[in-house]
PDB file of C-alpha atoms and ligand atoms in Angstrom:
ATOM      1  CA  MET A   1      -8.436  36.416 -18.184  1.00  0.00           C
ATOM      2  CA  ASP A   2      -6.175  33.718 -19.680  1.00  0.00           C
ATOM      3  CA  VAL A   3      -6.030  30.297 -18.014  1.00  0.00           C
ATOM      4  CA  ASN A   4      -2.583  30.702 -16.507  1.00  0.00           C
ATOM      5  CA  SER A   5      -3.426  33.893 -14.671  1.00  0.00           C
ATOM      6  CA  ARG A   6      -6.376  32.202 -12.978  1.00  0.00           C
ATOM      7  CA  PHE A   7      -4.188  30.254 -10.567  1.00  0.00           C
ATOM      8  CA  LEU A   8      -0.850  30.199  -8.761  1.00  0.00           C
ATOM      9  CA  LEU A   9       1.396  27.180  -8.253  1.00  0.00           C
ATOM     10  CA  PHE A  10       3.750  27.073  -5.283  1.00  0.00           C
ATOM     11  CA  SER A  11       6.332  24.500  -4.283  1.00  0.00           C
ATOM     12  CA  GLY A  12       7.020  23.271  -0.764  1.00  0.00           C
ATOM     13  CA  SER A  13      10.569  22.110   0.021  1.00  0.00           C
ATOM     14  CA  SER A  14      10.040  18.385  -0.493  1.00  0.00           C
ATOM     15  CA  HIS A  15      10.336  18.076  -4.294  1.00  0.00           C
ATOM     16  CA  PRO A  16      11.136  21.349  -6.107  1.00  0.00           C
ATOM     17  CA  GLU A  17      12.255  19.526  -9.310  1.00  0.00           C
ATOM     18  CA  PHE A  18       8.816  17.987  -9.661  1.00  0.00           C
ATOM     19  CA  ALA A  19       7.077  21.334  -9.022  1.00  0.00           C
ATOM     20  CA  ASN A  20       9.321  22.976 -11.628  1.00  0.00           C
ATOM     21  CA  SER A  21       8.545  20.252 -14.104  1.00  0.00           C
ATOM     22  CA  ILE A  22       4.778  20.736 -13.621  1.00  0.00           C
ATOM     23  CA  ALA A  23       5.199  24.505 -13.943  1.00  0.00           C
ATOM     24  CA  LYS A  24       7.116  24.000 -17.202  1.00  0.00           C
ATOM     25  CA  HIS A  25       4.365  21.795 -18.628  1.00  0.00           C
ATOM     26  CA  LEU A  26       1.769  24.402 -17.656  1.00  0.00           C
ATOM     27  CA  GLY A  27       3.864  27.307 -18.971  1.00  0.00           C
ATOM     28  CA  VAL A  28       3.805  29.178 -15.634  1.00  0.00           C
ATOM     29  CA  SER A  29       6.412  30.285 -13.098  1.00  0.00           C
ATOM     30  CA  LEU A  30       6.297  29.036  -9.528  1.00  0.00           C
ATOM     31  CA  GLY A  31       4.863  31.471  -6.977  1.00  0.00           C
ATOM     32  CA  LYS A  32       7.373  33.305  -4.805  1.00  0.00           C
ATOM     33  CA  VAL A  33       7.571  32.253  -1.174  1.00  0.00           C
ATOM     34  CA  ILE A  34      10.064  32.243   1.674  1.00  0.00           C
ATOM     35  CA  ILE A  35      10.260  28.991   3.629  1.00  0.00           C
ATOM     36  CA  GLU A  36      12.645  29.119   6.532  1.00  0.00           C
ATOM     37  CA  LYS A  37      13.718  26.946   9.398  1.00  0.00           C
ATOM     38  CA  PHE A  38      14.410  28.784  12.606  1.00  0.00           C
ATOM     39  CA  PRO A  39      17.371  27.763  14.794  1.00  0.00           C
ATOM     40  CA  ASP A  40      15.012  25.741  17.001  1.00  0.00           C
ATOM     41  CA  LYS A  41      13.771  23.883  13.819  1.00  0.00           C
ATOM     42  CA  GLU A  42      10.364  25.555  13.741  1.00  0.00           C
ATOM     43  CA  ILE A  43       9.174  26.338  10.192  1.00  0.00           C
ATOM     44  CA  GLY A  44       8.106  29.740   8.885  1.00  0.00           C
ATOM     45  CA  VAL A  45       6.330  30.405   5.566  1.00  0.00           C
ATOM     46  CA  GLN A  46       5.788  33.824   4.003  1.00  0.00           C
ATOM     47  CA  ILE A  47       3.906  34.080   0.714  1.00  0.00           C
ATOM     48  CA  LEU A  48       5.391  36.796  -1.509  1.00  0.00           C
ATOM     49  CA  GLU A  49       2.498  36.993  -3.985  1.00  0.00           C
ATOM     50  CA  ASN A  50      -0.959  38.504  -3.722  1.00  0.00           C
ATOM     51  CA  VAL A  51      -3.247  35.465  -3.439  1.00  0.00           C
ATOM     52  CA  ARG A  52      -6.468  37.274  -2.503  1.00  0.00           C
ATOM     53  CA  GLY A  53      -9.332  35.669  -4.401  1.00  0.00           C
ATOM     54  CA  ARG A  54      -6.962  33.359  -6.348  1.00  0.00           C
ATOM     55  CA  ASP A  55      -6.996  29.581  -6.836  1.00  0.00           C
ATOM     56  CA  VAL A  56      -3.751  28.309  -5.380  1.00  0.00           C
ATOM     57  CA  PHE A  57      -1.956  24.958  -5.772  1.00  0.00           C
ATOM     58  CA  VAL A  58       0.807  23.887  -3.361  1.00  0.00           C
ATOM     59  CA  LEU A  59       3.012  20.921  -4.206  1.00  0.00           C
ATOM     60  CA  GLN A  60       4.348  18.849  -1.342  1.00  0.00           C
ATOM     61  CA  THR A  61       5.233  15.158  -1.376  1.00  0.00           C
ATOM     62  CA  ILE A  62       5.101  13.611   2.097  1.00  0.00           C
ATOM     63  CA  ALA A  63       8.232  11.469   1.925  1.00  0.00           C
ATOM     64  CA  HIS A  64      11.791  11.268   3.263  1.00  0.00           C
ATOM     65  CA  SER A  65      11.100  13.779   6.069  1.00  0.00           C
ATOM     66  CA  PRO A  66       7.344  13.223   6.286  1.00  0.00           C
ATOM     67  CA  ASN A  67       6.802  14.994   9.595  1.00  0.00           C
ATOM     68  CA  SER A  68       8.646  18.111   8.567  1.00  0.00           C
ATOM     69  CA  TYR A  69       7.072  18.308   5.080  1.00  0.00           C
ATOM     70  CA  LEU A  70       3.606  17.698   6.439  1.00  0.00           C
ATOM     71  CA  MET A  71       4.000  20.459   9.011  1.00  0.00           C
ATOM     72  CA  GLU A  72       5.344  22.774   6.317  1.00  0.00           C
ATOM     73  CA  LEU A  73       2.286  22.073   4.152  1.00  0.00           C
ATOM     74  CA  LEU A  74      -0.065  22.826   7.048  1.00  0.00           C
ATOM     75  CA  ILE A  75       1.715  26.114   7.764  1.00  0.00           C
ATOM     76  CA  PHE A  76       1.687  26.946   4.026  1.00  0.00           C
ATOM     77  CA  ALA A  77      -2.078  26.359   3.842  1.00  0.00           C
ATOM     78  CA  ASP A  78      -2.699  28.434   6.949  1.00  0.00           C
ATOM     79  CA  ALA A  79      -0.685  31.326   5.490  1.00  0.00           C
ATOM     80  CA  LEU A  80      -2.677  31.124   2.224  1.00  0.00           C
ATOM     81  CA  LYS A  81      -5.997  30.936   4.056  1.00  0.00           C
ATOM     82  CA  ARG A  82      -5.156  33.993   6.138  1.00  0.00           C
ATOM     83  CA  ALA A  83      -4.096  35.801   2.942  1.00  0.00           C
ATOM     84  CA  SER A  84      -7.616  35.184   1.516  1.00  0.00           C
ATOM     85  CA  ALA A  85      -6.847  32.649  -1.232  1.00  0.00           C
ATOM     86  CA  ARG A  86     -10.126  31.546  -2.846  1.00  0.00           C
ATOM     87  CA  SER A  87      -9.195  27.866  -2.953  1.00  0.00           C
ATOM     88  CA  ILE A  88      -6.144  25.940  -1.763  1.00  0.00           C
ATOM     89  CA  VAL A  89      -5.336  22.683  -3.536  1.00  0.00           C
ATOM     90  CA  ALA A  90      -2.735  20.445  -1.895  1.00  0.00           C
ATOM     91  CA  VAL A  91      -0.894  18.611  -4.677  1.00  0.00           C
ATOM     92  CA  ILE A  92       0.522  15.577  -2.863  1.00  0.00           C
ATOM     93  CA  PRO A  93       2.165  13.147  -5.329  1.00  0.00           C
ATOM     94  CA  TYR A  94       2.875  10.699  -2.478  1.00  0.00           C
ATOM     95  CA  TYR A  95       0.452  10.697   0.445  1.00  0.00           C
ATOM     96  CA  GLY A  96       2.715   9.656   3.319  1.00  0.00           C
ATOM     97  CA  TYR A  97       1.260   7.754   6.283  1.00  0.00           C
ATOM     98  CA  GLY A  98      -1.176   6.142   3.824  1.00  0.00           C
ATOM     99  CA  ARG A  99      -0.273   2.691   5.136  1.00  0.00           C
ATOM    100  CA  GLN A 100      -1.708   3.631   8.529  1.00  0.00           C
ATOM    101  CA  ASP A 101      -5.234   3.555   7.116  1.00  0.00           C
ATOM    102  CA  ARG A 102      -6.947   1.157   9.548  1.00  0.00           C
ATOM    103  CA  LYS A 103      -6.723  -0.365  13.004  1.00  0.00           C
ATOM    104  CA  GLU A 104      -4.829  -3.516  12.110  1.00  0.00           C
ATOM    105  CA  LYS A 105      -4.124  -4.191  15.772  1.00  0.00           C
ATOM    106  CA  GLY A 106      -5.323  -2.767  19.059  1.00  0.00           C
ATOM    107  CA  ARG A 107      -4.513   0.712  20.368  1.00  0.00           C
ATOM    108  CA  VAL A 108      -3.009   2.187  17.180  1.00  0.00           C
ATOM    109  CA  SER A 109      -3.795   5.419  15.358  1.00  0.00           C
ATOM    110  CA  ILE A 110      -5.480   5.703  11.958  1.00  0.00           C
ATOM    111  CA  THR A 111      -2.894   8.279  10.995  1.00  0.00           C
ATOM    112  CA  ALA A 112      -3.994   8.598   7.354  1.00  0.00           C
ATOM    113  CA  LYS A 113      -7.330   9.901   8.698  1.00  0.00           C
ATOM    114  CA  LEU A 114      -5.632  12.175  11.224  1.00  0.00           C
ATOM    115  CA  ILE A 115      -3.688  13.781   8.364  1.00  0.00           C
ATOM    116  CA  ALA A 116      -6.877  14.268   6.355  1.00  0.00           C
ATOM    117  CA  ASN A 117      -8.348  16.096   9.360  1.00  0.00           C
ATOM    118  CA  LEU A 118      -5.256  18.261   9.745  1.00  0.00           C
ATOM    119  CA  LEU A 119      -5.173  19.226   6.059  1.00  0.00           C
ATOM    120  CA  GLU A 120      -8.816  20.252   6.094  1.00  0.00           C
ATOM    121  CA  LYS A 121      -8.438  22.142   9.347  1.00  0.00           C
ATOM    122  CA  ALA A 122      -5.463  24.076   7.916  1.00  0.00           C
ATOM    123  CA  GLY A 123      -7.666  25.348   5.071  1.00  0.00           C
ATOM    124  CA  ILE A 124      -6.978  22.939   2.193  1.00  0.00           C
ATOM    125  CA  THR A 125     -10.062  22.847  -0.039  1.00  0.00           C
ATOM    126  CA  ARG A 126      -9.062  20.031  -2.435  1.00  0.00           C
ATOM    127  CA  VAL A 127      -6.406  17.317  -2.642  1.00  0.00           C
ATOM    128  CA  LEU A 128      -4.753  16.095  -5.834  1.00  0.00           C
ATOM    129  CA  THR A 129      -2.737  12.941  -5.269  1.00  0.00           C
ATOM    130  CA  MET A 130      -1.603   9.724  -6.938  1.00  0.00           C
ATOM    131  CA  ASP A 131      -2.072   6.018  -6.200  1.00  0.00           C
ATOM    132  CA  LEU A 132      -3.142   6.260  -2.584  1.00  0.00           C
ATOM    133  CA  HIS A 133      -2.087   3.210  -0.626  1.00  0.00           C
ATOM    134  CA  SER A 134      -5.751   2.269  -0.344  1.00  0.00           C
ATOM    135  CA  GLU A 135      -8.783   3.752  -2.054  1.00  0.00           C
ATOM    136  CA  PRO A 136     -10.889   4.149   1.140  1.00  0.00           C
ATOM    137  CA  ILE A 137      -8.507   6.972   2.180  1.00  0.00           C
ATOM    138  CA  GLN A 138     -10.541   9.126  -0.232  1.00  0.00           C
ATOM    139  CA  GLY A 139     -13.424   8.831   2.195  1.00  0.00           C
ATOM    140  CA  PHE A 140     -11.313  10.240   5.042  1.00  0.00           C
ATOM    141  CA  PHE A 141     -11.799  13.660   3.441  1.00  0.00           C
ATOM    142  CA  ASP A 142     -14.941  15.795   3.333  1.00  0.00           C
ATOM    143  CA  ILE A 143     -13.417  17.881   0.532  1.00  0.00           C
ATOM    144  CA  PRO A 144     -12.890  16.771  -3.089  1.00  0.00           C
ATOM    145  CA  LEU A 145      -9.937  14.461  -3.646  1.00  0.00           C
ATOM    146  CA  ASP A 146      -8.639  13.377  -7.046  1.00  0.00           C
ATOM    147  CA  ASN A 147      -6.555  10.201  -7.019  1.00  0.00           C
ATOM    148  CA  LEU A 148      -4.520   9.964 -10.224  1.00  0.00           C
ATOM    149  CA  HIS A 149      -2.934   6.720 -11.420  1.00  0.00           C
ATOM    150  CA  ALA A 150       0.577   6.133 -12.777  1.00  0.00           C
ATOM    151  CA  GLN A 151      -0.036   2.754 -14.415  1.00  0.00           C
ATOM    152  CA  SER A 152      -0.473   4.047 -17.977  1.00  0.00           C
ATOM    153  CA  CYS A 153       2.887   5.916 -17.793  1.00  0.00           C
ATOM    154  CA  LEU A 154       4.702   2.984 -16.164  1.00  0.00           C
ATOM    155  CA  ALA A 155       3.170   0.503 -18.607  1.00  0.00           C
ATOM    156  CA  ALA A 156       4.370   2.594 -21.571  1.00  0.00           C
ATOM    157  CA  LYS A 157       7.932   2.193 -20.263  1.00  0.00           C
ATOM    158  CA  ILE A 158       7.428  -1.533 -19.631  1.00  0.00           C
ATOM    159  CA  LYS A 159       6.284  -2.002 -23.232  1.00  0.00           C
ATOM    160  CA  GLU A 160       9.697  -0.679 -24.393  1.00  0.00           C
ATOM    161  CA  LEU A 161      11.316  -3.705 -22.705  1.00  0.00           C
ATOM    162  CA  GLN A 162       9.536  -5.978 -25.195  1.00  0.00           C
ATOM    163  CA  LEU A 163       8.704  -8.635 -22.649  1.00  0.00           C
ATOM    164  CA  GLU A 164       7.782 -12.101 -23.839  1.00  0.00           C
ATOM    165  CA  ASN A 165       4.500 -13.518 -22.634  1.00  0.00           C
ATOM    166  CA  PRO A 166       4.194 -10.929 -19.813  1.00  0.00           C
ATOM    167  CA  LEU A 167       2.321 -11.630 -16.608  1.00  0.00           C
ATOM    168  CA  VAL A 168       1.419  -9.043 -13.941  1.00  0.00           C
ATOM    169  CA  VAL A 169       1.995 -10.216 -10.369  1.00  0.00           C
ATOM    170  CA  ALA A 170       0.368  -8.630  -7.326  1.00  0.00           C
ATOM    171  CA  PRO A 171       2.882  -8.957  -4.459  1.00  0.00           C
ATOM    172  CA  ASP A 172       0.041  -8.901  -1.922  1.00  0.00           C
ATOM    173  CA  LEU A 173      -3.722  -9.013  -1.891  1.00  0.00           C
ATOM    174  CA  GLY A 174      -3.978  -5.247  -1.267  1.00  0.00           C
ATOM    175  CA  SER A 175      -2.828  -4.302  -4.763  1.00  0.00           C
ATOM    176  CA  VAL A 176      -5.725  -5.888  -6.683  1.00  0.00           C
ATOM    177  CA  ASN A 177      -7.107  -2.775  -8.409  1.00  0.00           C
ATOM    178  CA  LEU A 178      -3.700  -1.412  -9.293  1.00  0.00           C
ATOM    179  CA  VAL A 179      -2.661  -4.758 -10.783  1.00  0.00           C
ATOM    180  CA  LYS A 180      -5.871  -4.952 -12.798  1.00  0.00           C
ATOM    181  CA  ARG A 181      -5.090  -1.514 -14.283  1.00  0.00           C
ATOM    182  CA  PHE A 182      -1.578  -2.707 -15.223  1.00  0.00           C
ATOM    183  CA  ALA A 183      -2.904  -5.906 -16.779  1.00  0.00           C
ATOM    184  CA  LYS A 184      -5.414  -3.881 -18.804  1.00  0.00           C
ATOM    185  CA  GLU A 185      -2.704  -1.486 -20.056  1.00  0.00           C
ATOM    186  CA  LEU A 186      -0.425  -4.400 -20.969  1.00  0.00           C
ATOM    187  CA  LYS A 187      -3.303  -6.489 -22.353  1.00  0.00           C
ATOM    188  CA  THR A 188      -2.337  -9.521 -20.304  1.00  0.00           C
ATOM    189  CA  ASP A 189      -3.392 -11.551 -17.260  1.00  0.00           C
ATOM    190  CA  PHE A 190      -2.412 -11.373 -13.588  1.00  0.00           C
ATOM    191  CA  VAL A 191      -1.793 -13.575 -10.547  1.00  0.00           C
ATOM    192  CA  PHE A 192      -1.563 -12.961  -6.801  1.00  0.00           C
ATOM    193  CA  ILE A 193       1.030 -13.619  -4.176  1.00  0.00           C
ATOM    194  CA  ASP A 194       0.030 -14.236  -0.585  1.00  0.00           C
ATOM    195  CA  LYS A 195       2.552 -12.262   1.464  1.00  0.00           C
ATOM    196  CA  GLN A 196       3.238 -12.358   5.166  1.00  0.00           C
ATOM    197  CA  ARG A 197       5.056  -9.417   6.760  1.00  0.00           C
ATOM    198  CA  VAL A 198       7.143 -10.869   9.583  1.00  0.00           C
ATOM    199  CA  SER A 199       8.435  -7.480  10.758  1.00  0.00           C
ATOM    200  CA  LEU A 200       8.799  -3.955   9.372  1.00  0.00           C
ATOM    201  CA  GLU A 201      11.926  -5.152   7.524  1.00  0.00           C
ATOM    202  CA  GLU A 202      11.059  -8.751   6.713  1.00  0.00           C
ATOM    203  CA  VAL A 203       8.562 -10.220   4.280  1.00  0.00           C
ATOM    204  CA  HIS A 204       7.798 -13.862   3.417  1.00  0.00           C
ATOM    205  CA  VAL A 205       5.875 -15.138   0.436  1.00  0.00           C
ATOM    206  CA  VAL A 206       3.447 -17.847   1.509  1.00  0.00           C
ATOM    207  CA  SER A 207       2.098 -18.927  -1.870  1.00  0.00           C
ATOM    208  CA  MET A 208       1.127 -17.784  -5.346  1.00  0.00           C
ATOM    209  CA  ILE A 209      -2.412 -17.965  -6.676  1.00  0.00           C
ATOM    210  CA  GLY A 210      -1.655 -18.760 -10.344  1.00  0.00           C
ATOM    211  CA  SER A 211       1.498 -19.724 -12.248  1.00  0.00           C
ATOM    212  CA  ALA A 212       4.502 -17.674 -13.438  1.00  0.00           C
ATOM    213  CA  LYS A 213       6.288 -20.530 -15.214  1.00  0.00           C
ATOM    214  CA  GLY A 214       7.917 -19.451 -18.486  1.00  0.00           C
ATOM    215  CA  ARG A 215       6.604 -15.896 -18.233  1.00  0.00           C
ATOM    216  CA  ASP A 216       8.293 -12.471 -18.047  1.00  0.00           C
ATOM    217  CA  VAL A 217       6.733 -11.060 -14.885  1.00  0.00           C
ATOM    218  CA  ILE A 218       5.930  -7.527 -13.761  1.00  0.00           C
ATOM    219  CA  ILE A 219       5.602  -7.261  -9.996  1.00  0.00           C
ATOM    220  CA  ALA A 220       3.327  -4.252  -9.592  1.00  0.00           C
ATOM    221  CA  ASP A 221       2.853  -2.306  -6.367  1.00  0.00           C
ATOM    222  CA  ASP A 222       1.895   1.146  -5.153  1.00  0.00           C
ATOM    223  CA  MET A 223       5.253   1.669  -3.441  1.00  0.00           C
ATOM    224  CA  ILE A 224       8.703   0.290  -2.773  1.00  0.00           C
ATOM    225  CA  SER A 225       9.941   1.161   0.696  1.00  0.00           C
ATOM    226  CA  THR A 226      12.611  -1.234   2.032  1.00  0.00           C
ATOM    227  CA  GLY A 227      12.251  -3.351  -1.118  1.00  0.00           C
ATOM    228  CA  GLN A 228      11.549  -6.486   0.941  1.00  0.00           C
ATOM    229  CA  THR A 229       8.163  -7.043  -0.689  1.00  0.00           C
ATOM    230  CA  ILE A 230       9.412  -6.904  -4.279  1.00  0.00           C
ATOM    231  CA  MET A 231      12.568  -8.879  -3.483  1.00  0.00           C
ATOM    232  CA  ALA A 232      10.623 -11.691  -1.803  1.00  0.00           C
ATOM    233  CA  ALA A 233       8.131 -11.721  -4.687  1.00  0.00           C
ATOM    234  CA  ALA A 234      10.926 -11.707  -7.309  1.00  0.00           C
ATOM    235  CA  LYS A 235      12.724 -14.618  -5.650  1.00  0.00           C
ATOM    236  CA  PHE A 236       9.492 -16.573  -5.469  1.00  0.00           C
ATOM    237  CA  CYS A 237       8.688 -15.880  -9.150  1.00  0.00           C
ATOM    238  CA  LYS A 238      12.156 -16.973 -10.297  1.00  0.00           C
ATOM    239  CA  GLN A 239      11.879 -20.166  -8.230  1.00  0.00           C
ATOM    240  CA  ALA A 240       8.468 -20.730  -9.791  1.00  0.00           C
ATOM    241  CA  GLY A 241      10.062 -20.645 -13.277  1.00  0.00           C
ATOM    242  CA  ALA A 242       9.632 -17.001 -14.333  1.00  0.00           C
ATOM    243  CA  ASN A 243      12.073 -15.608 -16.902  1.00  0.00           C
ATOM    244  CA  ARG A 244      12.697 -11.846 -16.569  1.00  0.00           C
ATOM    245  CA  VAL A 245      11.433 -10.036 -13.472  1.00  0.00           C
ATOM    246  CA  ILE A 246      10.470  -6.360 -13.588  1.00  0.00           C
ATOM    247  CA  ALA A 247       9.309  -4.438 -10.503  1.00  0.00           C
ATOM    248  CA  ALA A 248       7.029  -1.475 -11.219  1.00  0.00           C
ATOM    249  CA  ALA A 249       5.739   0.878  -8.538  1.00  0.00           C
ATOM    250  CA  THR A 250       4.354   4.395  -8.447  1.00  0.00           C
ATOM    251  CA  HIS A 251       6.304   5.573  -5.402  1.00  0.00           C
ATOM    252  CA  GLY A 252       9.990   4.754  -4.871  1.00  0.00           C
ATOM    253  CA  LEU A 253      10.972   5.485  -1.281  1.00  0.00           C
ATOM    254  CA  PHE A 254      14.005   3.185  -1.389  1.00  0.00           C
ATOM    255  CA  ILE A 255      14.856   2.945   2.284  1.00  0.00           C
ATOM    256  CA  GLY A 256      17.636   0.676   3.489  1.00  0.00           C
ATOM    257  CA  PRO A 257      20.416  -1.403   2.012  1.00  0.00           C
ATOM    258  CA  GLY A 258      18.841  -2.043  -1.378  1.00  0.00           C
ATOM    259  CA  CYS A 259      18.316  -4.934  -3.742  1.00  0.00           C
ATOM    260  CA  LYS A 260      21.178  -4.808  -6.227  1.00  0.00           C
ATOM    261  CA  ASP A 261      21.830  -8.536  -5.944  1.00  0.00           C
ATOM    262  CA  SER A 262      18.195  -9.586  -6.025  1.00  0.00           C
ATOM    263  CA  ALA A 263      16.373 -11.571  -8.705  1.00  0.00           C
ATOM    264  CA  ILE A 264      14.979  -8.322 -10.168  1.00  0.00           C
ATOM    265  CA  ASP A 265      16.159  -7.301 -13.641  1.00  0.00           C
ATOM    266  CA  HIS A 266      14.666  -3.793 -13.824  1.00  0.00           C
ATOM    267  CA  VAL A 267      12.874  -1.478 -11.386  1.00  0.00           C
ATOM    268  CA  ILE A 268      10.541   1.166 -12.802  1.00  0.00           C
ATOM    269  CA  VAL A 269       9.130   3.929 -10.595  1.00  0.00           C
ATOM    270  CA  SER A 270       7.609   7.356 -11.114  1.00  0.00           C
ATOM    271  CA  ASP A 271       9.197  10.617  -9.954  1.00  0.00           C
ATOM    272  CA  SER A 272       6.502  11.243  -7.302  1.00  0.00           C
ATOM    273  CA  ILE A 273       9.298  11.120  -4.694  1.00  0.00           C
ATOM    274  CA  PRO A 274      12.862  12.377  -5.237  1.00  0.00           C
ATOM    275  CA  ILE A 275      15.225   9.422  -5.679  1.00  0.00           C
ATOM    276  CA  LEU A 276      17.874   9.982  -3.031  1.00  0.00           C
ATOM    277  CA  ASP A 277      19.692   6.709  -3.035  1.00  0.00           C
ATOM    278  CA  SER A 278      21.868   4.747  -5.403  1.00  0.00           C
ATOM    279  CA  PHE A 279      20.271   1.582  -3.998  1.00  0.00           C
ATOM    280  CA  LEU A 280      19.305   0.148  -7.363  1.00  0.00           C
ATOM    281  CA  GLN A 281      20.866   2.651  -9.678  1.00  0.00           C
ATOM    282  CA  GLU A 282      21.914   0.414 -12.518  1.00  0.00           C
ATOM    283  CA  LYS A 283      18.532  -1.353 -12.528  1.00  0.00           C
ATOM    284  CA  LEU A 284      16.398   1.741 -11.981  1.00  0.00           C
ATOM    285  CA  VAL A 285      14.300   3.573 -14.571  1.00  0.00           C
ATOM    286  CA  THR A 286      12.278   6.653 -13.594  1.00  0.00           C
ATOM    287  CA  VAL A 287       9.194   7.773 -15.491  1.00  0.00           C
ATOM    288  CA  SER A 288       7.876  11.304 -15.023  1.00  0.00           C
ATOM    289  CA  VAL A 289       4.253  11.729 -13.970  1.00  0.00           C
ATOM    290  CA  ALA A 290       4.572  15.536 -13.956  1.00  0.00           C
ATOM    291  CA  PRO A 291       2.635  15.778 -17.276  1.00  0.00           C
ATOM    292  CA  ILE A 292      -0.359  13.980 -15.693  1.00  0.00           C
ATOM    293  CA  PHE A 293      -0.324  16.347 -12.720  1.00  0.00           C
ATOM    294  CA  ALA A 294      -0.015  19.358 -15.041  1.00  0.00           C
ATOM    295  CA  GLN A 295      -2.986  18.157 -17.083  1.00  0.00           C
ATOM    296  CA  ALA A 296      -5.017  17.544 -13.891  1.00  0.00           C
ATOM    297  CA  ILE A 297      -4.254  21.051 -12.591  1.00  0.00           C
ATOM    298  CA  HIS A 298      -5.280  22.530 -15.942  1.00  0.00           C
ATOM    299  CA  SER A 299      -8.543  20.558 -15.843  1.00  0.00           C
ATOM    300  CA  ILE A 300      -9.294  21.614 -12.248  1.00  0.00           C
ATOM    301  CA  VAL A 301      -8.742  25.274 -13.160  1.00  0.00           C
ATOM    302  CA  MET A 302     -10.965  24.876 -16.226  1.00  0.00           C
ATOM    303  CA  ASN A 303     -13.617  22.894 -14.297  1.00  0.00           C
ATOM    304  CA  GLU A 304     -13.147  19.994 -16.688  1.00  0.00           C
ATOM    305  CA  SER A 305     -13.353  16.302 -15.894  1.00  0.00           C
ATOM    306  CA  ILE A 306     -10.090  14.595 -14.988  1.00  0.00           C
ATOM    307  CA  SER A 307     -11.381  11.029 -15.012  1.00  0.00           C
ATOM    308  CA  CYS A 308     -10.064  10.637 -18.586  1.00  0.00           C
ATOM    309  CA  LEU A 309      -6.513  10.914 -17.159  1.00  0.00           C
ATOM    310  CA  ASN A 310      -6.935   7.602 -15.387  1.00  0.00           C
TER     311      ASN A 310
HETATM  312  C1  R5P B  13       2.047  -2.763   1.329  1.00  0.00           C
HETATM  313  O1  R5P B  13       0.877  -3.046   1.545  1.00  0.00           O
HETATM  314  C2  R5P B  13       2.481  -1.899   0.194  1.00  0.00           C
HETATM  315  O2  R5P B  13       1.605  -1.987  -0.896  1.00  0.00           O
HETATM  316  C3  R5P B  13       3.875  -2.263  -0.258  1.00  0.00           C
HETATM  317  O3  R5P B  13       3.884  -3.586  -0.721  1.00  0.00           O
HETATM  318  C4  R5P B  13       4.865  -2.133   0.875  1.00  0.00           C
HETATM  319  O4  R5P B  13       4.624  -1.003   1.613  1.00  0.00           O
HETATM  320  C5  R5P B  13       6.286  -2.121   0.358  1.00  0.00           C
HETATM  321  O5  R5P B  13       7.140  -2.018   1.455  1.00  0.00           O
HETATM  322  P1  R5P B  13       8.575  -2.686   1.442  1.00  0.00           P
HETATM  323  O6  R5P B  13       9.273  -2.222   0.208  1.00  0.00           O
HETATM  324  O7  R5P B  13       9.229  -2.166   2.707  1.00  0.00           O
HETATM  325  O8  R5P B  13       8.396  -4.145   1.500  1.00  0.00           O
END
């Protein structure tokens, strides 16, 4: 049996372009499925392929309409389980709700854990994802989870900008490991910003541990949501004497009014989430991580290590 007939790849509704791109890299066609929304907004999924005894991958990114796409993924997995798939791998480029990964204050949910429970309960047997908001989320699962990283792809694009004396800046203390990976790729050093989130839409920079004076800086984060974090960090870096300011993040949600007039010169994100907005269009560069996902799927099917991809 050749490699490509050993598995099936399906796409949920959240990011068909990305699923198609992975399929193209793998040289397969996407599995046939009907996904419908009933008049009352309930979701129905019918698999149109024989999946009995097959290894199945379902791509769904949990962004933009996270509740709807999550529910669709759960229904998809249940349909595959009941159709006797041998294994069901959820390919989740962006793991939504990842920021709700701990009890930061009283009487709140750890929703990232709740989602892990739901995915397992629905029949998912493995998760393939990228740059989880925090690494401990891996431990929320009792099934294998592979957390890929986008920093090598993003860094390759940054190198094309021919920055002078680059410096990687962590916009908060939570992005330490990610920033270290960037600094290693770019063969340079890094500094930290101490950020204070005043509200869901407002961020203040308290101080910087290190100096950005005379440097081209790369503000590196796992995600850009409202853009407040990168904008506050960029302003602080410019005031601290930085030259060019590049923001680089794996996941570009781009919610809200945008940062066209900010101190940022370029924004580089991956295509883990469809870019819906023109929020930063003239400053925005997108780098595809579909080849990394395709390689990871190939390695999973072949029972090969994927740690070399990181
Ligand atoms: C926070 O811990 C994350 O790593 C990001 O810095 C944050 O979620 C970005 O959100 P926003 O763009 O709304 O500031």
